[in-house]
């Protein structure tokens, strides 16, 4: 996922993104279902359709079905490299050399090329030849150990968060490299590893371990190791998260739940005391929150100035009034599956208008267009390449 997520971000910002796919099976994520968006038109109407997974990370791209195991396919890629600013790949280190698609080769064809390699463990180091997947990197690089209930087993994050942060880091690095090229005129090779990005996003937890030299404090569920109260509490019908991050906010919490006397309670007067007496205070608070529904608590807490939130499922989130007001769900027209809803790009600009310009492409949807318009091939060339199985 990091490579398609990275290039989708660039596509949202206006880049012309060409997605190179195997001419028969395409991107592996096309098969990562169910669910699938079912075809309602075209010659694939009886097919399985497009996987929701694939649709999540491939808008604003053009699909070129091409095999670079064939010399003619490599030639096409080399010709494209001359025309392109950036290449993003996610193969094991060194494996593209046998296809003459490595940075050393392509930088000679186009010295200004920005070549970004995304791997599990990077181009160097003892793990460089390991295949890297999000869940394995979450486990090996600390995230899984600190994720989950306090007394429960380690768990992975609900989305492939290491993949996503790696895609974000890579898109940011590409933009910086493009700015650097304006000054130097030179391209460069960007080496991005899921493992490095995961270590970087341990953030304050890593800093605490480095500074203290002590073992980390483990899993905290929705709680915070240094702030109390700051967690999810059970209600009659769900959960509500409340954050009393300082003495003033703690006072608001006490007032809103009808327990003002706790503000001056000697056991809870300061955050240090509240952390010391965490179990007692959290138990008292939850005894109160369990007496009302989540919606009732949301109404009571509205406008109080303390951070709070319901814990919503995904359908509730996607239909949330604020999510819709922020234009985060867009309906688009897919060429074979018809109308569908996708999550929109999150960043808003005062003048620019990034967004969904085109739906995720079908396999090889733009092969003819790219070869004709970008490389100037003839219809005869294209038919011949299709007959040889080089393109689709």
GROMACS .gro file of C-alpha atoms in nm:
model
  392
    1UNK     CA    1   0.000   0.000   0.000
    2UNK     CA    2   0.275   0.264   0.060
    3UNK     CA    3   0.358   0.302  -0.309
    4UNK     CA    4  -0.001   0.346  -0.436
    5UNK     CA    5  -0.086   0.569  -0.139
    6UNK     CA    6   0.218   0.790  -0.208
    7UNK     CA    7   0.136   0.825  -0.577
    8UNK     CA    8  -0.231   0.887  -0.506
    9UNK     CA    9  -0.132   1.182  -0.288
   10UNK     CA   10   0.078   1.318  -0.576
   11UNK     CA   11  -0.214   1.261  -0.812
   12UNK     CA   12  -0.449   1.448  -0.578
   13UNK     CA   13  -0.209   1.742  -0.592
   14UNK     CA   14  -0.221   1.748  -0.973
   15UNK     CA   15   0.054   1.512  -1.090
   16UNK     CA   16  -0.005   1.300  -1.400
   17UNK     CA   17   0.048   0.952  -1.257
   18UNK     CA   18   0.103   0.648  -1.480
   19UNK     CA   19   0.048   0.319  -1.297
   20UNK     CA   20   0.247   0.033  -1.450
   21UNK     CA   21   0.061  -0.297  -1.401
   22UNK     CA   22   0.110  -0.656  -1.509
   23UNK     CA   23  -0.086  -0.689  -1.834
   24UNK     CA   24  -0.301  -0.983  -1.724
   25UNK     CA   25  -0.332  -0.990  -1.344
   26UNK     CA   26  -0.271  -0.621  -1.276
   27UNK     CA   27  -0.203  -0.474  -0.934
   28UNK     CA   28  -0.224  -0.747  -0.666
   29UNK     CA   29  -0.472  -0.538  -0.466
   30UNK     CA   30  -0.731  -0.570  -0.744
   31UNK     CA   31  -0.787  -0.920  -0.601
   32UNK     CA   32  -0.789  -0.818  -0.234
   33UNK     CA   33  -1.159  -0.858  -0.165
   34UNK     CA   34  -1.441  -0.881  -0.088
   35UNK     CA   35  -1.599  -0.634  -0.096
   36UNK     CA   36  -1.593  -0.554  -0.468
   37UNK     CA   37  -1.767  -0.281  -0.664
   38UNK     CA   38  -1.967  -0.479  -0.921
   39UNK     CA   39  -1.947  -0.393  -1.293
   40UNK     CA   40  -2.270  -0.260  -1.443
   41UNK     CA   41  -2.140  -0.187  -1.792
   42UNK     CA   42  -1.865  -0.285  -2.037
   43UNK     CA   43  -1.722  -0.622  -2.133
   44UNK     CA   44  -1.640  -0.716  -1.772
   45UNK     CA   45  -2.001  -0.712  -1.652
   46UNK     CA   46  -1.983  -1.076  -1.540
   47UNK     CA   47  -1.649  -1.028  -1.365
   48UNK     CA   48  -1.580  -0.984  -0.993
   49UNK     CA   49  -1.539  -0.607  -1.029
   50UNK     CA   50  -1.295  -0.373  -0.853
   51UNK     CA   51  -1.188  -0.441  -0.495
   52UNK     CA   52  -1.261  -0.175  -0.236
   53UNK     CA   53  -0.895  -0.203  -0.131
   54UNK     CA   54  -0.773  -0.113  -0.481
   55UNK     CA   55  -1.027   0.167  -0.514
   56UNK     CA   56  -0.904   0.325  -0.188
   57UNK     CA   57  -0.557   0.415  -0.317
   58UNK     CA   58  -0.566   0.451  -0.695
   59UNK     CA   59  -0.770   0.755  -0.795
   60UNK     CA   60  -0.618   1.020  -1.023
   61UNK     CA   61  -0.399   0.767  -1.207
   62UNK     CA   62  -0.375   0.619  -1.554
   63UNK     CA   63  -0.321   0.245  -1.595
   64UNK     CA   64  -0.065   0.107  -1.840
   65UNK     CA   65  -0.074  -0.271  -1.868
   66UNK     CA   66   0.285  -0.370  -1.948
   67UNK     CA   67   0.527  -0.658  -1.890
   68UNK     CA   68   0.886  -0.546  -1.840
   69UNK     CA   69   0.999  -0.907  -1.840
   70UNK     CA   70   0.991  -0.857  -2.219
   71UNK     CA   71   1.267  -0.640  -2.378
   72UNK     CA   72   1.005  -0.438  -2.568
   73UNK     CA   73   0.840  -0.359  -2.234
   74UNK     CA   74   1.169  -0.235  -2.090
   75UNK     CA   75   1.219  -0.020  -2.399
   76UNK     CA   76   0.879   0.141  -2.342
   77UNK     CA   77   0.966   0.212  -1.980
   78UNK     CA   78   1.301   0.363  -2.077
   79UNK     CA   79   1.124   0.590  -2.325
   80UNK     CA   80   0.875   0.692  -2.054
   81UNK     CA   81   1.159   0.765  -1.812
   82UNK     CA   82   1.290   1.029  -2.054
   83UNK     CA   83   0.955   1.208  -2.026
   84UNK     CA   84   0.889   1.170  -1.654
   85UNK     CA   85   0.996   1.362  -1.343
   86UNK     CA   86   0.952   1.088  -1.085
   87UNK     CA   87   0.957   0.708  -1.067
   88UNK     CA   88   0.826   0.526  -0.758
   89UNK     CA   89   0.893   0.154  -0.712
   90UNK     CA   90   0.857  -0.100  -0.434
   91UNK     CA   91   1.072  -0.398  -0.533
   92UNK     CA   92   1.333  -0.569  -0.317
   93UNK     CA   93   1.673  -0.395  -0.335
   94UNK     CA   94   1.864  -0.487  -0.649
   95UNK     CA   95   1.581  -0.683  -0.811
   96UNK     CA   96   1.508  -0.424  -1.082
   97UNK     CA   97   1.868  -0.434  -1.203
   98UNK     CA   98   1.804  -0.743  -1.416
   99UNK     CA   99   1.540  -0.546  -1.607
  100UNK     CA  100   1.766  -0.242  -1.650
  101UNK     CA  101   1.520  -0.045  -1.437
  102UNK     CA  102   1.755   0.033  -1.148
  103UNK     CA  103   1.849   0.388  -1.052
  104UNK     CA  104   2.203   0.363  -1.191
  105UNK     CA  105   2.066   0.278  -1.535
  106UNK     CA  106   1.772   0.518  -1.540
  107UNK     CA  107   1.969   0.813  -1.406
  108UNK     CA  108   2.187   0.791  -1.716
  109UNK     CA  109   1.877   0.801  -1.936
  110UNK     CA  110   1.733   1.094  -1.740
  111UNK     CA  111   1.980   1.264  -1.499
  112UNK     CA  112   1.701   1.479  -1.353
  113UNK     CA  113   1.486   1.178  -1.256
  114UNK     CA  114   1.366   1.152  -0.896
  115UNK     CA  115   1.372   0.777  -0.825
  116UNK     CA  116   1.195   0.672  -0.505
  117UNK     CA  117   1.241   0.318  -0.374
  118UNK     CA  118   0.998   0.197  -0.106
  119UNK     CA  119   1.095  -0.127   0.070
  120UNK     CA  120   1.032  -0.300   0.399
  121UNK     CA  121   1.381  -0.248   0.541
  122UNK     CA  122   1.570  -0.016   0.305
  123UNK     CA  123   1.854  -0.043   0.055
  124UNK     CA  124   2.115  -0.113   0.324
  125UNK     CA  125   2.140  -0.300   0.653
  126UNK     CA  126   2.118  -0.667   0.756
  127UNK     CA  127   1.744  -0.691   0.675
  128UNK     CA  128   1.764  -0.528   0.331
  129UNK     CA  129   1.667  -0.852   0.150
  130UNK     CA  130   1.362  -0.921   0.366
  131UNK     CA  131   1.017  -0.867   0.222
  132UNK     CA  132   0.846  -0.613   0.443
  133UNK     CA  133   0.473  -0.597   0.512
  134UNK     CA  134   0.294  -0.353   0.738
  135UNK     CA  135   0.194  -0.598   1.011
  136UNK     CA  136   0.544  -0.750   1.034
  137UNK     CA  137   0.704  -0.407   1.061
  138UNK     CA  138   0.445  -0.299   1.322
  139UNK     CA  139   0.554  -0.603   1.523
  140UNK     CA  140   0.930  -0.578   1.478
  141UNK     CA  141   0.961  -0.202   1.516
  142UNK     CA  142   0.770  -0.152   1.840
  143UNK     CA  143   0.423  -0.034   1.741
  144UNK     CA  144   0.237  -0.359   1.809
  145UNK     CA  145   0.396  -0.387   2.153
  146UNK     CA  146   0.242  -0.055   2.263
  147UNK     CA  147  -0.097  -0.108   2.097
  148UNK     CA  148  -0.387  -0.283   2.273
  149UNK     CA  149  -0.557  -0.302   2.611
  150UNK     CA  150  -0.348  -0.258   2.924
  151UNK     CA  151  -0.369  -0.623   3.026
  152UNK     CA  152  -0.435  -0.763   2.680
  153UNK     CA  153  -0.213  -0.904   2.404
  154UNK     CA  154  -0.034  -0.685   2.149
  155UNK     CA  155  -0.252  -0.599   1.848
  156UNK     CA  156  -0.201  -0.437   1.511
  157UNK     CA  157  -0.353  -0.098   1.434
  158UNK     CA  158  -0.690  -0.119   1.257
  159UNK     CA  159  -0.550   0.019   0.931
  160UNK     CA  160  -0.210  -0.045   0.773
  161UNK     CA  161  -0.072   0.262   0.945
  162UNK     CA  162   0.296   0.190   0.874
  163UNK     CA  163   0.218   0.163   0.502
  164UNK     CA  164   0.027   0.489   0.517
  165UNK     CA  165   0.291   0.686   0.706
  166UNK     CA  166   0.555   0.551   0.467
  167UNK     CA  167   0.346   0.674   0.173
  168UNK     CA  168   0.317   1.014   0.338
  169UNK     CA  169   0.690   1.036   0.409
  170UNK     CA  170   0.769   0.934   0.052
  171UNK     CA  171   0.537   1.186  -0.111
  172UNK     CA  172   0.688   1.458   0.109
  173UNK     CA  173   1.042   1.346   0.020
  174UNK     CA  174   0.958   1.353  -0.351
  175UNK     CA  175   0.825   1.709  -0.326
  176UNK     CA  176   1.144   1.815  -0.145
  177UNK     CA  177   1.360   1.642  -0.409
  178UNK     CA  178   1.173   1.822  -0.686
  179UNK     CA  179   1.236   2.155  -0.512
  180UNK     CA  180   1.603   2.060  -0.475
  181UNK     CA  181   1.622   1.980  -0.845
  182UNK     CA  182   1.515   2.335  -0.927
  183UNK     CA  183   1.841   2.454  -0.769
  184UNK     CA  184   2.077   2.172  -0.867
  185UNK     CA  185   1.926   2.045  -1.191
  186UNK     CA  186   1.993   1.692  -1.067
  187UNK     CA  187   1.764   1.411  -0.969
  188UNK     CA  188   1.839   1.168  -0.688
  189UNK     CA  189   1.758   0.828  -0.542
  190UNK     CA  190   1.524   0.833  -0.242
  191UNK     CA  191   1.551   0.530  -0.011
  192UNK     CA  192   1.239   0.491   0.207
  193UNK     CA  193   1.189   0.193   0.441
  194UNK     CA  194   0.875   0.095   0.630
  195UNK     CA  195   1.100   0.006   0.924
  196UNK     CA  196   1.258   0.353   0.936
  197UNK     CA  197   0.921   0.526   0.907
  198UNK     CA  198   0.779   0.312   1.185
  199UNK     CA  199   1.069   0.394   1.417
  200UNK     CA  200   1.028   0.765   1.333
  201UNK     CA  201   0.657   0.759   1.416
  202UNK     CA  202   0.714   0.610   1.759
  203UNK     CA  203   0.758   0.982   1.836
  204UNK     CA  204   0.738   1.068   2.208
  205UNK     CA  205   0.736   0.700   2.309
  206UNK     CA  206   1.077   0.650   2.146
  207UNK     CA  207   1.202   0.977   2.293
  208UNK     CA  208   1.097   0.869   2.642
  209UNK     CA  209   1.283   0.539   2.607
  210UNK     CA  210   1.596   0.711   2.473
  211UNK     CA  211   1.602   0.978   2.741
  212UNK     CA  212   1.516   0.753   3.036
  213UNK     CA  213   1.707   0.445   2.924
  214UNK     CA  214   1.421   0.249   3.080
  215UNK     CA  215   1.185  -0.012   2.938
  216UNK     CA  216   0.869   0.140   2.790
  217UNK     CA  217   0.547   0.134   2.991
  218UNK     CA  218   0.367  -0.104   2.756
  219UNK     CA  219   0.011  -0.090   2.626
  220UNK     CA  220  -0.239   0.164   2.752
  221UNK     CA  221  -0.551   0.102   2.544
  222UNK     CA  222  -0.732   0.437   2.521
  223UNK     CA  223  -0.560   0.565   2.836
  224UNK     CA  224  -0.259   0.795   2.860
  225UNK     CA  225   0.044   0.696   3.070
  226UNK     CA  226   0.095   1.047   3.208
  227UNK     CA  227  -0.250   1.211   3.212
  228UNK     CA  228  -0.556   1.111   3.417
  229UNK     CA  229  -0.844   1.113   3.335
  230UNK     CA  230  -0.778   1.065   2.965
  231UNK     CA  231  -0.952   0.757   2.823
  232UNK     CA  232  -1.273   0.603   2.696
  233UNK     CA  233  -1.546   0.534   2.947
  234UNK     CA  234  -1.841   0.299   2.906
  235UNK     CA  235  -2.189   0.442   2.864
  236UNK     CA  236  -2.528   0.266   2.855
  237UNK     CA  237  -2.492   0.193   2.485
  238UNK     CA  238  -2.128   0.249   2.388
  239UNK     CA  239  -1.820   0.449   2.481
  240UNK     CA  240  -1.722   0.811   2.519
  241UNK     CA  241  -1.367   0.943   2.535
  242UNK     CA  242  -1.294   1.232   2.771
  243UNK     CA  243  -0.968   1.419   2.828
  244UNK     CA  244  -0.898   1.605   3.150
  245UNK     CA  245  -0.551   1.706   3.037
  246UNK     CA  246  -0.489   1.964   3.312
  247UNK     CA  247  -0.644   2.076   3.641
  248UNK     CA  248  -0.886   2.317   3.470
  249UNK     CA  249  -1.014   2.055   3.227
  250UNK     CA  250  -1.039   1.800   3.507
  251UNK     CA  251  -1.257   2.051   3.691
  252UNK     CA  252  -1.484   2.087   3.388
  253UNK     CA  253  -1.517   1.709   3.366
  254UNK     CA  254  -1.614   1.684   3.731
  255UNK     CA  255  -1.867   1.964   3.693
  256UNK     CA  256  -2.025   1.819   3.379
  257UNK     CA  257  -2.076   1.475   3.528
  258UNK     CA  258  -2.222   1.626   3.848
  259UNK     CA  259  -1.932   1.559   4.082
  260UNK     CA  260  -1.783   1.902   4.160
  261UNK     CA  261  -1.669   1.776   4.501
  262UNK     CA  262  -1.400   1.568   4.327
  263UNK     CA  263  -1.221   1.886   4.221
  264UNK     CA  264  -1.090   1.949   4.571
  265UNK     CA  265  -1.068   1.584   4.675
  266UNK     CA  266  -0.720   1.539   4.823
  267UNK     CA  267  -0.674   1.217   4.628
  268UNK     CA  268  -0.724   1.391   4.291
  269UNK     CA  269  -0.625   1.759   4.327
  270UNK     CA  270  -0.324   1.740   4.095
  271UNK     CA  271  -0.247   1.535   3.787
  272UNK     CA  272   0.034   1.358   3.973
  273UNK     CA  273  -0.216   1.247   4.238
  274UNK     CA  274  -0.467   1.146   3.972
  275UNK     CA  275  -0.205   0.931   3.799
  276UNK     CA  276  -0.116   0.774   4.136
  277UNK     CA  277  -0.483   0.699   4.205
  278UNK     CA  278  -0.572   0.623   3.843
  279UNK     CA  279  -0.775   0.306   3.900
  280UNK     CA  280  -0.984   0.460   4.175
  281UNK     CA  281  -1.070   0.779   3.986
  282UNK     CA  282  -1.137   0.608   3.654
  283UNK     CA  283  -1.368   0.363   3.830
  284UNK     CA  284  -1.561   0.648   3.992
  285UNK     CA  285  -1.598   0.831   3.660
  286UNK     CA  286  -1.715   0.520   3.476
  287UNK     CA  287  -1.975   0.452   3.744
  288UNK     CA  288  -2.127   0.787   3.642
  289UNK     CA  289  -2.088   0.754   3.263
  290UNK     CA  290  -2.260   0.414   3.267
  291UNK     CA  291  -2.581   0.583   3.382
  292UNK     CA  292  -2.649   0.764   3.051
  293UNK     CA  293  -2.630   0.692   2.680
  294UNK     CA  294  -2.348   0.820   2.465
  295UNK     CA  295  -2.581   1.068   2.296
  296UNK     CA  296  -2.696   1.203   2.633
  297UNK     CA  297  -2.335   1.258   2.738
  298UNK     CA  298  -2.258   1.431   2.408
  299UNK     CA  299  -2.543   1.675   2.474
  300UNK     CA  300  -2.425   1.736   2.832
  301UNK     CA  301  -2.066   1.799   2.723
  302UNK     CA  302  -2.149   2.017   2.421
  303UNK     CA  303  -1.965   2.350   2.443
  304UNK     CA  304  -1.801   2.277   2.779
  305UNK     CA  305  -1.448   2.336   2.649
  306UNK     CA  306  -1.314   1.994   2.745
  307UNK     CA  307  -1.203   1.749   2.474
  308UNK     CA  308  -1.451   1.463   2.431
  309UNK     CA  309  -1.571   1.232   2.155
  310UNK     CA  310  -1.795   0.937   2.088
  311UNK     CA  311  -1.619   0.625   1.962
  312UNK     CA  312  -1.786   0.571   1.626
  313UNK     CA  313  -1.778   0.279   1.386
  314UNK     CA  314  -1.676   0.335   1.023
  315UNK     CA  315  -2.024   0.374   0.871
  316UNK     CA  316  -2.114   0.628   1.140
  317UNK     CA  317  -1.790   0.812   1.070
  318UNK     CA  318  -1.850   0.828   0.694
  319UNK     CA  319  -2.199   0.965   0.755
  320UNK     CA  320  -2.092   1.203   1.032
  321UNK     CA  321  -2.223   1.555   0.984
  322UNK     CA  322  -1.877   1.707   1.023
  323UNK     CA  323  -1.714   1.461   0.781
  324UNK     CA  324  -1.978   1.543   0.520
  325UNK     CA  325  -1.952   1.917   0.586
  326UNK     CA  326  -1.576   1.893   0.525
  327UNK     CA  327  -1.643   1.727   0.187
  328UNK     CA  328  -1.454   1.414   0.285
  329UNK     CA  329  -1.684   1.176   0.095
  330UNK     CA  330  -1.730   1.223  -0.279
  331UNK     CA  331  -1.941   1.036  -0.529
  332UNK     CA  332  -1.766   0.971  -0.858
  333UNK     CA  333  -1.851   0.787  -1.179
  334UNK     CA  334  -1.645   0.474  -1.245
  335UNK     CA  335  -1.612   0.359  -1.609
  336UNK     CA  336  -1.741   0.006  -1.543
  337UNK     CA  337  -1.891   0.009  -1.193
  338UNK     CA  338  -2.093   0.330  -1.225
  339UNK     CA  339  -2.153   0.570  -0.933
  340UNK     CA  340  -1.944   0.503  -0.623
  341UNK     CA  341  -1.838   0.690  -0.312
  342UNK     CA  342  -1.473   0.742  -0.222
  343UNK     CA  343  -1.292   0.921   0.060
  344UNK     CA  344  -1.173   1.260  -0.064
  345UNK     CA  345  -0.827   1.414  -0.027
  346UNK     CA  346  -0.804   1.575   0.320
  347UNK     CA  347  -0.608   1.899   0.271
  348UNK     CA  348  -0.786   2.224   0.182
  349UNK     CA  349  -0.614   2.519   0.012
  350UNK     CA  350  -0.720   2.883  -0.017
  351UNK     CA  351  -0.669   2.888  -0.395
  352UNK     CA  352  -0.574   2.544  -0.526
  353UNK     CA  353  -0.837   2.274  -0.556
  354UNK     CA  354  -0.686   1.924  -0.518
  355UNK     CA  355  -0.933   1.639  -0.530
  356UNK     CA  356  -1.066   1.347  -0.728
  357UNK     CA  357  -1.011   1.431  -1.095
  358UNK     CA  358  -1.052   1.078  -1.225
  359UNK     CA  359  -1.169   0.744  -1.079
  360UNK     CA  360  -0.932   0.455  -1.011
  361UNK     CA  361  -0.855   0.312  -1.357
  362UNK     CA  362  -0.943  -0.029  -1.490
  363UNK     CA  363  -0.650  -0.250  -1.587
  364UNK     CA  364  -0.482  -0.113  -1.899
  365UNK     CA  365  -0.748   0.155  -1.942
  366UNK     CA  366  -0.496   0.411  -2.065
  367UNK     CA  367  -0.238   0.191  -2.239
  368UNK     CA  368  -0.325   0.306  -2.590
  369UNK     CA  369  -0.356   0.671  -2.484
  370UNK     CA  370  -0.013   0.678  -2.315
  371UNK     CA  371   0.168   0.500  -2.596
  372UNK     CA  372   0.004   0.713  -2.865
  373UNK     CA  373   0.017   1.054  -2.697
  374UNK     CA  374   0.325   1.036  -2.475
  375UNK     CA  375   0.555   0.814  -2.682
  376UNK     CA  376   0.415   0.879  -3.029
  377UNK     CA  377   0.369   0.514  -3.117
  378UNK     CA  378   0.145   0.410  -3.404
  379UNK     CA  379  -0.169   0.198  -3.390
  380UNK     CA  380   0.023  -0.072  -3.574
  381UNK     CA  381   0.296  -0.071  -3.307
  382UNK     CA  382   0.036  -0.107  -3.034
  383UNK     CA  383  -0.147  -0.396  -3.202
  384UNK     CA  384   0.183  -0.578  -3.251
  385UNK     CA  385   0.282  -0.532  -2.885
  386UNK     CA  386  -0.056  -0.659  -2.769
  387UNK     CA  387  -0.024  -0.965  -2.991
  388UNK     CA  388   0.314  -1.038  -2.829
  389UNK     CA  389   0.168  -1.005  -2.478
  390UNK     CA  390   0.390  -0.707  -2.394
  391UNK     CA  391   0.099  -0.472  -2.322
  392UNK     CA  392  -0.271  -0.489  -2.248
   0.00000   0.00000   0.00000
